[in-house]
């Protein structure tokens, strides 16, 4: 085997390459080859380059299949190294782009595999242009046994056996061993465009003089042929393109006149012809023309669908053909294992619609489908330490056979068959008796006096058991105190930065994490307290370990809303402070009294936060968590087989919004939303204007079967 560098030099050196063109497989249009058409015809170039770039953008990855449902990414095998670095001159993107361009133009792309001791893989692959080669030595009608590539001006060809090359071919009817370029179907269209381009070029070269002509009266002495030719020649040489009088007004004799003739591009249908040419070229390559050229009928929705269809309908067959040829022919040639295969990673193009893809996968598997480490790796981030990110988190509201989406914030919508249809309860119990009621609902008789024996009506049916989900004053105060401490700490950090006019006076990540850390233990305590109290009255068990992940998200969500509101108020305060500073100072007359000091708008924001908002926010968060803990206890009870009718009632708090006041006493099934779309007061399903500061609560109503 000769030295690889010398062999490449012999083949791809600077000597003149003789072109061997087969008309059936490399069509000529008006004397232009496919290569020349690609270089001169804008429509053809736009379509082919777009398709080649779109395929090349997809990473070509190597995998090893372990079993039907398990595969591992391969980065170290010969195949992986070869496809990552095809040769010493090209990247993987450049090589695939060139291969697809050659295939789209010529109908065939030939890859030459050569041993290369200097490369990491031990091989390199090269694209051999169609114009450099010819097929020879066919033992059958289906594939060449060898190809010959022209090496120099002497007309000699280098023979490359079938064991050293792989061909990607577009099928040619009646010629299974050959191929057919899509340009063959575009001969007429491209020919018209070539002639149209030539015509327009000639018009402009003639200085646009096509729009006027000279007339001579018929009643004057006629010209002979020689005189007419002499005048025409002199006129063109003097007033034509490059003439001495070009652009000037000609002086005519014998009553001659210049008659204008408007050459109308619209009447010549230039635009329509151009549009038709674009559509024909796009159709030949199975692509929607609106992906490349803007159309007046295109909308955002249609553009989105067209982009999605590009890889599903247009490039899907080409991508599949490339993958199969590589897997079936190239990989065995380098000794790859039978379990090794290559695949274009279509996720690179689907990243733009990741939300839709994630939602589909989430619904398909019934819950979260990635570990934290997998998600971090997908975003080029290192794994979490100590294996923290190796397990799939199942949020509180996602259980097997329950909700399919962890983004849902409501309870399990699938009501077990043991839960009967819910009937609104209209009876009222004494408040003290309701709060002290600790009877076991699984028992048919009252356990103690706390179980009101009067609950049993004369007809034998038991009245409803009511369980309130409202935070206590102590719980409200705990939450309020935590917020006051946080606002005070935030004030000490933010105000000096604003005073120094620092550009980075606010740190979203820091404040959101700190406030979430402050709120989480209190939220856990409140939810556990009310959840366990409700479970005791239901005669079931409450599992706090099922709630941790959700309550952390709840803490982060409330922290983000509160901090975002504070930041917006501070931004307005900074503007107001700036306006005051820019106003001229007027010195007041000394009347013996101390001037009242002006209030700083920025300081006022934090004063309000500490002295008023902390109490309002604290009561709102505590009440919402208490309601949630109550509903969570009911959900866990249902999971444990609880078989009584359970409903929930909206109880309006003090100074409630008019919309919430109108809902007082509204009762709905435990799994359904109230009329405002919330599953409980303070639910994140509501807009901030409806949830922030809400101190309404929930009451659970349980009816004996």
PDB file of C-alpha atoms in Angstrom, residues 16 160 455 556 656:
ATOM      1  CA  UNK A  16      -6.200  19.651 -14.414  1.00  0.00           C
ATOM      2  CA  UNK A 160     -10.808   2.048  -6.725  1.00  0.00           C
ATOM      3  CA  UNK A 455     -75.645  14.610  63.769  1.00  0.00           C
ATOM      4  CA  UNK A 556     -39.915  28.869  45.407  1.00  0.00           C
ATOM      5  CA  UNK A 656     -62.207  39.705  51.020  1.00  0.00           C
TER       6      UNK A 656
END
